[in-house]
mmCIF file of C-alpha atoms in Angstrom:
data_model
loop_
_atom_site.group_PDB
_atom_site.id
_atom_site.type_symbol
_atom_site.label_atom_id
_atom_site.label_comp_id
_atom_site.label_asym_id
_atom_site.label_seq_id
_atom_site.Cartn_x
_atom_site.Cartn_y
_atom_site.Cartn_z
ATOM 1 C CA MET A 1 7.372 1.396 -30.751
ATOM 2 C CA GLN A 2 11.047 0.526 -30.615
ATOM 3 C CA GLU A 3 11.875 3.834 -32.304
ATOM 4 C CA TYR A 4 9.824 5.726 -29.740
ATOM 5 C CA LEU A 5 11.627 3.860 -26.961
ATOM 6 C CA HIS A 6 14.999 5.104 -28.209
ATOM 7 C CA THR A 7 13.863 8.668 -28.937
ATOM 8 C CA ASN A 8 11.811 9.144 -25.737
ATOM 9 C CA PRO A 9 13.180 6.578 -23.262
ATOM 10 C CA ILE A 10 12.159 8.383 -20.073
ATOM 11 C CA LEU A 11 8.525 8.877 -21.095
ATOM 12 C CA TYR A 12 8.376 5.330 -22.429
ATOM 13 C CA ASP A 13 9.753 3.910 -19.187
ATOM 14 C CA LEU A 14 7.391 5.983 -17.064
ATOM 15 C CA PHE A 15 4.494 4.666 -19.123
ATOM 16 C CA ILE A 16 5.708 1.083 -18.602
ATOM 17 C CA ILE A 17 5.828 1.593 -14.827
ATOM 18 C CA ALA A 18 2.378 3.197 -14.777
ATOM 19 C CA PHE A 19 0.858 0.473 -16.955
ATOM 20 C CA SER A 20 2.316 -2.413 -14.932
ATOM 21 C CA ILE A 21 1.204 -0.770 -11.664
ATOM 22 C CA MET A 22 -2.303 -0.381 -13.087
ATOM 23 C CA VAL A 23 -2.553 -4.049 -14.128
ATOM 24 C CA THR A 24 -1.468 -5.241 -10.672
ATOM 25 C CA VAL A 25 -3.789 -2.872 -8.815
ATOM 26 C CA LEU A 26 -6.741 -3.938 -10.974
ATOM 27 C CA ALA A 27 -5.951 -7.642 -10.598
ATOM 28 C CA ILE A 28 -5.537 -7.897 -6.821
ATOM 29 C CA PRO A 29 -9.165 -7.158 -5.785
ATOM 30 C CA SER A 30 -10.320 -10.068 -7.955
ATOM 31 C CA ILE A 31 -7.648 -12.323 -6.454
ATOM 32 C CA LEU A 32 -8.735 -11.309 -2.943
ATOM 33 C CA HIS A 33 -12.352 -12.079 -3.840
ATOM 34 C CA VAL A 34 -11.501 -15.549 -5.158
ATOM 35 C CA ALA A 35 -9.305 -16.247 -2.123
ATOM 36 C CA ARG A 36 -12.120 -15.322 0.255
ATOM 37 C CA GLU A 37 -14.689 -17.376 -1.660
ATOM 38 C CA ARG A 38 -12.421 -20.441 -1.811
ATOM 39 C CA HIS A 39 -10.810 -19.913 1.625
ATOM 40 C CA LEU A 40 -7.310 -19.817 0.111
ATOM 41 C CA TYR A 41 -5.480 -18.384 3.101
ATOM 42 C CA ASP A 42 -1.949 -18.478 4.390
ATOM 43 C CA ASP A 43 -1.177 -20.993 7.139
ATOM 44 C CA PHE A 44 -1.324 -18.456 9.948
ATOM 45 C CA GLY A 45 -0.818 -21.195 12.514
ATOM 46 C CA SER A 46 2.766 -21.693 11.373
ATOM 47 C CA PHE A 47 5.439 -20.799 13.923
ATOM 48 C CA ARG A 48 7.134 -18.536 11.363
ATOM 49 C CA LYS A 49 4.092 -16.265 10.821
ATOM 50 C CA HIS A 50 3.569 -12.883 12.418
ATOM 51 C CA HIS A 51 -0.170 -12.493 11.762
ATOM 52 C CA ASP A 52 -3.129 -13.685 13.805
ATOM 53 C CA HIS A 53 -5.594 -14.045 10.924
ATOM 54 C CA GLY A 54 -5.661 -15.760 7.557
ATOM 55 C CA ILE A 55 -4.238 -13.761 4.664
ATOM 56 C CA PRO A 56 -4.304 -14.865 0.998
ATOM 57 C CA ARG A 57 -0.858 -15.661 -0.405
ATOM 58 C CA LEU A 58 -1.674 -15.405 -4.115
ATOM 59 C CA GLY A 59 -0.376 -11.890 -4.701
ATOM 60 C CA GLY A 60 2.328 -13.296 -6.950
ATOM 61 C CA VAL A 61 -0.377 -14.085 -9.507
ATOM 62 C CA SER A 62 -0.944 -10.350 -10.013
ATOM 63 C CA ILE A 63 2.807 -9.719 -10.292
ATOM 64 C CA PHE A 64 3.187 -12.472 -12.903
ATOM 65 C CA VAL A 65 0.172 -11.305 -14.910
ATOM 66 C CA SER A 66 1.283 -7.674 -14.859
ATOM 67 C CA PHE A 67 4.900 -8.422 -15.768
ATOM 68 C CA THR A 68 3.970 -10.854 -18.543
ATOM 69 C CA ILE A 69 1.289 -8.662 -20.137
ATOM 70 C CA THR A 70 3.543 -5.596 -20.025
ATOM 71 C CA SER A 71 6.486 -7.524 -21.483
ATOM 72 C CA LEU A 72 4.439 -9.030 -24.320
ATOM 73 C CA LEU A 73 2.393 -5.931 -25.075
ATOM 74 C CA PHE A 74 5.357 -3.628 -25.439
ATOM 75 C CA GLY A 75 7.543 -6.195 -27.223
ATOM 76 C CA PHE A 76 10.949 -5.734 -25.632
ATOM 77 C CA ALA A 77 12.875 -7.166 -28.575
ATOM 78 C CA ASP A 78 16.579 -7.104 -27.826
ATOM 79 C CA LYS A 79 19.260 -9.419 -29.153
ATOM 80 C CA SER A 80 21.018 -9.459 -25.768
ATOM 81 C CA LEU A 81 17.901 -10.776 -23.977
ATOM 82 C CA PRO A 82 15.993 -13.723 -25.510
ATOM 83 C CA ILE A 83 12.531 -12.832 -24.216
ATOM 84 C CA ASN A 84 11.073 -16.183 -25.365
ATOM 85 C CA TYR A 85 13.341 -18.175 -23.057
ATOM 86 C CA LEU A 86 12.867 -15.664 -20.248
ATOM 87 C CA LEU A 87 9.069 -15.907 -20.382
ATOM 88 C CA THR A 88 9.248 -19.703 -20.683
ATOM 89 C CA ALA A 89 11.294 -19.817 -17.485
ATOM 90 C CA CYS A 90 8.853 -17.404 -15.797
ATOM 91 C CA ILE A 91 5.840 -19.545 -16.726
ATOM 92 C CA ILE A 92 7.464 -22.723 -15.353
ATOM 93 C CA LEU A 93 8.349 -21.012 -12.075
ATOM 94 C CA PHE A 94 4.870 -19.484 -11.904
ATOM 95 C CA ALA A 95 3.216 -22.893 -12.277
ATOM 96 C CA MET A 96 5.406 -24.444 -9.585
ATOM 97 C CA GLY A 97 4.979 -21.468 -7.254
ATOM 98 C CA LEU A 98 1.199 -21.507 -7.673
ATOM 99 C CA LYS A 99 1.026 -25.198 -6.817
ATOM 100 C CA ASP A 100 3.228 -24.584 -3.784
ATOM 101 C CA ASP A 101 1.012 -21.726 -2.605
ATOM 102 C CA LEU A 102 -2.148 -23.834 -3.005
ATOM 103 C CA THR A 103 -1.159 -27.356 -1.975
ATOM 104 C CA GLY A 104 2.593 -27.355 -1.259
ATOM 105 C CA VAL A 105 5.617 -28.691 -3.148
ATOM 106 C CA ASN A 106 8.430 -30.688 -1.543
ATOM 107 C CA SER A 107 11.934 -29.234 -1.528
ATOM 108 C CA ASN A 108 13.349 -31.820 -3.948
ATOM 109 C CA THR A 109 10.770 -30.942 -6.600
ATOM 110 C CA LYS A 110 11.472 -27.246 -6.085
ATOM 111 C CA PHE A 111 15.187 -27.835 -6.510
ATOM 112 C CA VAL A 112 14.740 -29.831 -9.733
ATOM 113 C CA MET A 113 12.346 -27.305 -11.281
ATOM 114 C CA GLN A 114 14.609 -24.387 -10.389
ATOM 115 C CA PHE A 115 17.533 -26.235 -11.971
ATOM 116 C CA ILE A 116 15.512 -26.764 -15.168
ATOM 117 C CA VAL A 117 14.497 -23.090 -15.283
ATOM 118 C CA ALA A 118 18.082 -21.935 -14.744
ATOM 119 C CA ALA A 119 19.347 -24.373 -17.391
ATOM 120 C CA ILE A 120 16.848 -23.008 -19.929
ATOM 121 C CA LEU A 121 18.181 -19.498 -19.398
ATOM 122 C CA VAL A 122 21.846 -20.490 -19.335
ATOM 123 C CA VAL A 123 22.051 -23.211 -22.006
ATOM 124 C CA LEU A 124 19.308 -22.161 -24.422
ATOM 125 C CA GLY A 125 19.187 -18.435 -23.721
ATOM 126 C CA ASN A 126 22.968 -18.074 -23.181
ATOM 127 C CA ILE A 127 22.302 -15.836 -20.177
ATOM 128 C CA ARG A 128 25.412 -16.641 -18.159
ATOM 129 C CA LEU A 129 28.593 -15.271 -16.645
ATOM 130 C CA THR A 130 31.504 -15.941 -18.994
ATOM 131 C CA SER A 131 34.221 -14.653 -16.693
ATOM 132 C CA MET A 132 35.080 -13.897 -13.087
ATOM 133 C CA TYR A 133 36.221 -10.463 -14.338
ATOM 134 C CA GLY A 134 39.498 -10.600 -12.468
ATOM 135 C CA ILE A 135 37.910 -11.183 -9.069
ATOM 136 C CA PHE A 136 40.581 -12.802 -6.895
ATOM 137 C CA GLY A 137 42.709 -13.242 -10.013
ATOM 138 C CA VAL A 138 40.224 -15.348 -12.027
ATOM 139 C CA THR A 139 39.216 -14.213 -15.523
ATOM 140 C CA GLU A 140 37.770 -16.296 -18.372
ATOM 141 C CA LEU A 141 35.811 -19.464 -17.531
ATOM 142 C CA PRO A 142 35.522 -22.648 -19.628
ATOM 143 C CA TYR A 143 31.976 -23.148 -20.939
ATOM 144 C CA PHE A 144 31.076 -26.020 -18.621
ATOM 145 C CA ILE A 145 32.250 -24.179 -15.488
ATOM 146 C CA SER A 146 30.607 -20.972 -16.711
ATOM 147 C CA ALA A 147 27.281 -22.724 -17.310
ATOM 148 C CA LEU A 148 27.330 -24.647 -14.018
ATOM 149 C CA LEU A 149 28.324 -21.580 -11.980
ATOM 150 C CA SER A 150 25.625 -19.489 -13.675
ATOM 151 C CA ILE A 151 22.927 -22.097 -13.000
ATOM 152 C CA LEU A 152 23.906 -22.309 -9.334
ATOM 153 C CA LEU A 153 23.968 -18.519 -8.954
ATOM 154 C CA ILE A 154 20.530 -18.157 -10.546
ATOM 155 C CA MET A 155 19.175 -20.768 -8.148
ATOM 156 C CA LEU A 156 20.834 -18.980 -5.211
ATOM 157 C CA ILE A 157 19.303 -15.607 -6.112
ATOM 158 C CA VAL A 158 15.860 -17.114 -6.765
ATOM 159 C CA ASN A 159 15.884 -18.845 -3.363
ATOM 160 C CA ALA A 160 17.305 -15.753 -1.671
ATOM 161 C CA PHE A 161 14.265 -13.687 -2.657
ATOM 162 C CA ASN A 162 11.985 -16.561 -1.681
ATOM 163 C CA LEU A 163 13.526 -16.695 1.804
ATOM 164 C CA ILE A 164 13.310 -12.955 2.556
ATOM 165 C CA ASP A 165 9.570 -12.990 1.901
ATOM 166 C CA GLY A 166 8.871 -13.375 5.594
ATOM 167 C CA ILE A 167 7.477 -10.003 6.676
ATOM 168 C CA ASP A 168 5.200 -7.403 5.145
ATOM 169 C CA GLY A 169 6.796 -5.430 2.335
ATOM 170 C CA LEU A 170 10.388 -6.697 2.566
ATOM 171 C CA ALA A 171 10.561 -8.772 -0.631
ATOM 172 C CA SER A 172 8.575 -6.130 -2.537
ATOM 173 C CA VAL A 173 10.753 -3.208 -1.429
ATOM 174 C CA THR A 174 13.925 -5.204 -2.099
ATOM 175 C CA CYS A 175 12.702 -6.081 -5.599
ATOM 176 C CA ILE A 176 11.870 -2.453 -6.352
ATOM 177 C CA MET A 177 15.289 -1.302 -5.122
ATOM 178 C CA VAL A 178 17.182 -4.030 -6.994
ATOM 179 C CA ASN A 179 15.404 -3.792 -10.338
ATOM 180 C CA GLY A 180 14.998 -0.023 -10.100
ATOM 181 C CA THR A 181 18.761 0.309 -9.646
ATOM 182 C CA PHE A 182 19.479 -2.030 -12.565
ATOM 183 C CA ALA A 183 16.987 -0.102 -14.724
ATOM 184 C CA THR A 184 18.723 3.181 -13.894
ATOM 185 C CA LEU A 185 22.089 1.673 -14.802
ATOM 186 C CA PHE A 186 20.742 0.261 -18.078
ATOM 187 C CA ILE A 187 19.318 3.673 -18.994
ATOM 188 C CA TYR A 188 22.713 5.209 -18.250
ATOM 189 C CA MET A 189 24.286 2.586 -20.529
ATOM 190 C CA LYS A 190 21.599 3.241 -23.215
ATOM 191 C CA HIS A 191 20.301 -0.330 -23.058
ATOM 192 C CA TYR A 192 16.708 0.811 -22.971
ATOM 193 C CA GLU A 193 15.117 -2.584 -23.714
ATOM 194 C CA LEU A 194 16.736 -4.148 -20.653
ATOM 195 C CA ALA A 195 15.714 -1.145 -18.563
ATOM 196 C CA ALA A 196 12.137 -1.618 -19.764
ATOM 197 C CA VAL A 197 12.096 -5.257 -18.602
ATOM 198 C CA ALA A 198 13.423 -4.290 -15.164
ATOM 199 C CA LEU A 199 10.884 -1.462 -14.899
ATOM 200 C CA ALA A 200 8.019 -3.778 -15.849
ATOM 201 C CA MET A 201 8.928 -5.797 -12.759
ATOM 202 C CA VAL A 202 9.308 -2.622 -10.672
ATOM 203 C CA GLY A 203 5.819 -1.464 -11.634
ATOM 204 C CA ALA A 204 4.232 -4.885 -11.106
ATOM 205 C CA THR A 205 5.764 -5.122 -7.623
ATOM 206 C CA ALA A 206 5.012 -1.506 -6.717
ATOM 207 C CA GLY A 207 1.338 -2.080 -7.463
ATOM 208 C CA PHE A 208 1.411 -5.148 -5.213
ATOM 209 C CA LEU A 209 3.215 -3.273 -2.419
ATOM 210 C CA LYS A 210 0.123 -1.101 -1.933
ATOM 211 C CA PHE A 211 -1.678 -4.193 -0.612
ATOM 212 C CA ASN A 212 1.342 -5.768 1.116
ATOM 213 C CA LEU A 213 2.413 -2.991 3.479
ATOM 214 C CA SER A 214 1.651 -3.677 7.128
ATOM 215 C CA PRO A 215 -1.037 -4.616 7.905
ATOM 216 C CA ALA A 216 -0.853 -6.763 4.779
ATOM 217 C CA LYS A 217 -4.023 -7.686 2.901
ATOM 218 C CA ILE A 218 -2.220 -10.234 0.733
ATOM 219 C CA PHE A 219 1.157 -12.025 0.467
ATOM 220 C CA MET A 220 3.043 -12.638 -2.771
ATOM 221 C CA GLY A 221 3.778 -16.280 -1.900
ATOM 222 C CA ASP A 222 6.222 -18.436 -3.823
ATOM 223 C CA THR A 223 4.455 -17.456 -7.045
ATOM 224 C CA GLY A 224 5.753 -13.919 -6.643
ATOM 225 C CA SER A 225 9.008 -14.321 -4.717
ATOM 226 C CA LEU A 226 10.437 -16.921 -7.119
ATOM 227 C CA LEU A 227 9.550 -14.725 -10.104
ATOM 228 C CA ILE A 228 11.118 -11.538 -8.754
ATOM 229 C CA GLY A 229 14.216 -13.532 -7.834
ATOM 230 C CA LEU A 230 14.476 -14.887 -11.380
ATOM 231 C CA ILE A 231 14.143 -11.479 -13.042
ATOM 232 C CA SER A 232 16.621 -9.961 -10.584
ATOM 233 C CA ALA A 233 19.142 -12.702 -11.406
ATOM 234 C CA VAL A 234 18.747 -12.163 -15.157
ATOM 235 C CA MET A 235 19.161 -8.396 -14.805
ATOM 236 C CA ALA A 236 22.274 -8.940 -12.676
ATOM 237 C CA PHE A 237 23.853 -11.270 -15.244
ATOM 238 C CA LYS A 238 23.102 -8.952 -18.159
ATOM 239 C CA PHE A 239 24.496 -5.935 -16.309
ATOM 240 C CA ILE A 240 27.762 -7.702 -15.495
ATOM 241 C CA GLU A 241 28.201 -9.147 -18.984
ATOM 242 C CA LEU A 242 27.539 -5.830 -20.729
ATOM 243 C CA ASN A 243 30.348 -4.279 -18.696
ATOM 244 C CA LYS A 244 32.903 -6.929 -19.543
ATOM 245 C CA PHE A 245 36.311 -5.873 -20.865
ATOM 246 C CA THR A 246 36.815 -7.105 -24.436
ATOM 247 C CA ASP A 247 38.763 -6.016 -27.491
ATOM 248 C CA THR A 248 35.655 -4.257 -28.799
ATOM 249 C CA ASN A 249 33.915 -3.211 -25.571
ATOM 250 C CA MET A 250 34.898 -0.598 -23.024
ATOM 251 C CA PRO A 251 32.703 -0.942 -19.903
ATOM 252 C CA ALA A 252 30.410 1.897 -18.933
ATOM 253 C CA VAL A 253 30.656 0.747 -15.296
ATOM 254 C CA PHE A 254 34.098 -0.543 -14.297
ATOM 255 C CA ASN A 255 33.085 -2.183 -11.008
ATOM 256 C CA ALA A 256 29.999 -3.975 -12.321
ATOM 257 C CA PRO A 257 30.590 -7.272 -10.415
ATOM 258 C CA ALA A 258 31.067 -5.497 -7.071
ATOM 259 C CA LEU A 259 28.141 -3.159 -7.741
ATOM 260 C CA THR A 260 25.906 -6.115 -8.589
ATOM 261 C CA PHE A 261 27.005 -7.859 -5.385
ATOM 262 C CA ALA A 262 26.141 -4.706 -3.431
ATOM 263 C CA ILE A 263 22.722 -4.400 -5.079
ATOM 264 C CA LEU A 264 21.858 -8.001 -4.165
ATOM 265 C CA ILE A 265 23.683 -8.170 -0.825
ATOM 266 C CA GLY A 266 20.551 -8.153 1.352
ATOM 267 C CA PRO A 267 18.904 -11.390 0.193
ATOM 268 C CA ILE A 268 22.204 -13.108 -0.703
ATOM 269 C CA PHE A 269 23.913 -12.463 2.649
ATOM 270 C CA ASP A 270 20.879 -13.535 4.664
ATOM 271 C CA THR A 271 20.460 -16.745 2.642
ATOM 272 C CA LEU A 272 24.112 -17.768 2.861
ATOM 273 C CA ARG A 273 24.172 -16.947 6.583
ATOM 274 C CA VAL A 274 21.168 -19.110 7.476
ATOM 275 C CA PHE A 275 22.311 -21.944 5.193
ATOM 276 C CA ILE A 276 25.754 -22.008 6.819
ATOM 277 C CA MET A 277 24.267 -21.879 10.338
ATOM 278 C CA ARG A 278 21.820 -24.691 9.594
ATOM 279 C CA ILE A 279 24.518 -26.925 8.113
ATOM 280 C CA ALA A 280 26.813 -26.164 11.070
ATOM 281 C CA SER A 281 23.973 -27.199 13.400
ATOM 282 C CA GLY A 282 23.571 -30.488 11.561
ATOM 283 C CA VAL A 283 20.151 -29.750 10.025
ATOM 284 C CA SER A 284 19.037 -29.403 6.430
ATOM 285 C CA PRO A 285 19.798 -25.979 4.919
ATOM 286 C CA PHE A 286 16.203 -25.979 3.642
ATOM 287 C CA LYS A 287 14.631 -26.523 7.076
ATOM 288 C CA ALA A 288 12.543 -23.486 7.964
ATOM 289 C CA ASP A 289 13.356 -21.495 11.101
ATOM 290 C CA ARG A 290 13.100 -18.004 12.567
ATOM 291 C CA ASN A 291 16.767 -17.124 12.285
ATOM 292 C CA HIS A 292 16.519 -14.853 9.254
ATOM 293 C CA MET A 293 17.751 -11.318 9.678
ATOM 294 C CA HIS A 294 14.244 -9.864 9.489
ATOM 295 C CA HIS A 295 13.010 -12.243 12.215
ATOM 296 C CA ARG A 296 15.878 -11.229 14.497
ATOM 297 C CA ILE A 297 15.257 -7.511 13.984
ATOM 298 C CA LEU A 298 11.557 -8.011 14.760
ATOM 299 C CA THR A 299 12.513 -9.586 18.105
ATOM 300 C CA LEU A 300 14.214 -6.307 19.017
ATOM 301 C CA GLY A 301 10.801 -4.641 18.975
ATOM 302 C CA TYR A 302 10.831 -3.076 15.528
ATOM 303 C CA SER A 303 7.729 -3.152 13.322
ATOM 304 C CA HIS A 304 7.527 -4.730 9.871
ATOM 305 C CA VAL A 305 7.905 -1.338 8.194
ATOM 306 C CA GLN A 306 10.862 -0.356 10.381
ATOM 307 C CA THR A 307 12.569 -3.700 9.779
ATOM 308 C CA THR A 308 12.100 -3.351 6.035
ATOM 309 C CA LEU A 309 13.546 0.170 6.093
ATOM 310 C CA ILE A 310 16.554 -0.944 8.158
ATOM 311 C CA LEU A 311 17.401 -3.734 5.708
ATOM 312 C CA ALA A 312 16.764 -1.463 2.723
ATOM 313 C CA GLY A 313 19.136 1.040 4.293
ATOM 314 C CA LEU A 314 21.850 -1.626 4.557
ATOM 315 C CA ASN A 315 21.367 -2.379 0.856
ATOM 316 C CA ALA A 316 21.624 1.305 -0.027
ATOM 317 C CA LEU A 317 24.746 1.689 2.124
ATOM 318 C CA SER A 318 26.429 -1.190 0.277
ATOM 319 C CA VAL A 319 25.707 0.406 -3.094
ATOM 320 C CA ALA A 320 27.015 3.753 -1.827
ATOM 321 C CA ILE A 321 30.254 2.079 -0.691
ATOM 322 C CA VAL A 322 30.897 0.798 -4.215
ATOM 323 C CA LEU A 323 30.151 4.184 -5.753
ATOM 324 C CA VAL A 324 32.418 6.023 -3.303
ATOM 325 C CA PHE A 325 35.306 3.550 -3.138
ATOM 326 C CA GLY A 326 35.121 2.222 -6.687
ATOM 327 C CA TYR A 327 38.811 2.875 -7.261
ATOM 328 C CA VAL A 328 39.904 -0.009 -4.984
ATOM 329 C CA GLY A 329 38.757 -2.742 -7.394
ATOM 330 C CA ASN A 330 36.140 -5.496 -7.422
ATOM 331 C CA SER A 331 37.853 -7.958 -5.077
ATOM 332 C CA ALA A 332 38.473 -5.391 -2.333
ATOM 333 C CA LEU A 333 34.949 -3.973 -2.675
ATOM 334 C CA ILE A 334 33.341 -7.397 -2.366
ATOM 335 C CA LEU A 335 35.374 -8.078 0.786
ATOM 336 C CA LEU A 336 34.479 -4.628 2.151
ATOM 337 C CA ILE A 337 30.742 -5.122 1.535
ATOM 338 C CA THR A 338 30.889 -8.568 3.108
ATOM 339 C CA GLY A 339 32.661 -7.067 6.110
ATOM 340 C CA VAL A 340 29.955 -4.413 6.518
ATOM 341 C CA SER A 341 27.266 -7.111 6.389
ATOM 342 C CA LEU A 342 29.111 -9.223 8.960
ATOM 343 C CA LEU A 343 29.458 -6.184 11.219
ATOM 344 C CA PHE A 344 25.731 -5.493 10.910
ATOM 345 C CA ASN A 345 25.000 -9.139 11.723
ATOM 346 C CA TRP A 346 27.240 -8.918 14.812
ATOM 347 C CA LEU A 347 25.404 -5.773 15.926
ATOM 348 C CA ILE A 348 22.010 -7.489 15.633
ATOM 349 C CA THR A 349 23.377 -10.507 17.536
ATOM 350 C CA PHE A 350 24.763 -8.256 20.284
ATOM 351 C CA LEU A 351 21.469 -6.358 20.640
ATOM 352 C CA THR A 352 19.428 -9.575 20.604
ATOM 353 C CA ARG A 353 21.509 -11.203 23.338
ATOM 354 C CA SER A 354 21.449 -8.014 25.399
ATOM 355 C CA LYS A 355 17.653 -7.966 25.196
ATOM 356 C CA GLU A 356 17.467 -11.660 26.123
ATOM 357 C CA ARG A 357 19.635 -11.032 29.206
ATOM 358 C CA GLU A 358 17.474 -8.031 30.133
ATOM 359 C CA ASN A 359 14.269 -10.064 29.802
ATOM 360 C CA LEU A 360 15.789 -12.901 31.864
ATOM 361 C CA ALA A 361 16.789 -10.454 34.593
ATOM 362 C CA LEU A 362 13.259 -9.024 34.699
ATOM 363 C CA ARG A 363 11.704 -12.491 34.945
ATOM 364 C CA ASN A 364 14.048 -13.394 37.809
ATOM 365 C CA LEU A 365 13.247 -10.114 39.524
ATOM 366 C CA PHE A 366 9.490 -10.741 39.522
ATOM 367 C CA ALA A 367 9.712 -14.523 40.034
#
């Protein structure tokens, strides 16, 4: 099978996508049936929800099952990716996410379990960033700093995907874009095993998206959003590390850190923005609110699909900036992408306040 992967990578990858889509599509009707029988619905009374009827939030079960079966069945053996530690981490996150979707898990428990999962990947699996790759003048990192930074970044990315799962299709489309882009880059670099792992997640999520587009029949819940965040983080780390300058390695992609930042900018920027705003307001950064970017765009009158496409477009624009202006270096590109995101955030703020003033004027007019 490994020989076929290297001799016919495109056909092999297409088969992986098709197989993982099929598993998800076959699994979801059964999950919907169980959810209806057991009344396992989302809390549609929550102030953060945009639906007026109960919807099951166990779609992540199908994503986990599809990704795990595809990964095990096709045996993605690769010395650069310890699949045993990766699947161990996935199973732990799956168990925690499932409990959260069914009965709830407090934030402290979530934090501890995410730390354990990240530590398994970093310490045991050695999936970590070993350098800052010259960004802002920093290169090699001591092991302790490297491990701690890697654990924190994994936790950030995992939570970032969890937090963008607030409207129909957004987390799914973002996952497909992120892992599809990494898969394309791995194929270009001839790291077909890593591409296969990313595509297994793409297929699993694409199959789920069929049932998650507005009007959604099912949500992925924490079971799914935590998992896609974890796989996205691992793919990001492996992509950056494989393009590291060493005495024996010449990178295939010279701006890998900036390109990775651009690929993940959507969930990362939104998470950091809301965390900073919550802390500045004197509340816990983990306190739920309706200040996420997708919530604010919805208030402008856009639909779930339109909002998802707008945010996907911002992601695509960031990637295009790196590809076009790659000659300016990682540090400048990261600042440029951050600037574009800040400008977009200002635009949304300006439009939101303009609409609020317009609505206030109309209320005063008819008062």
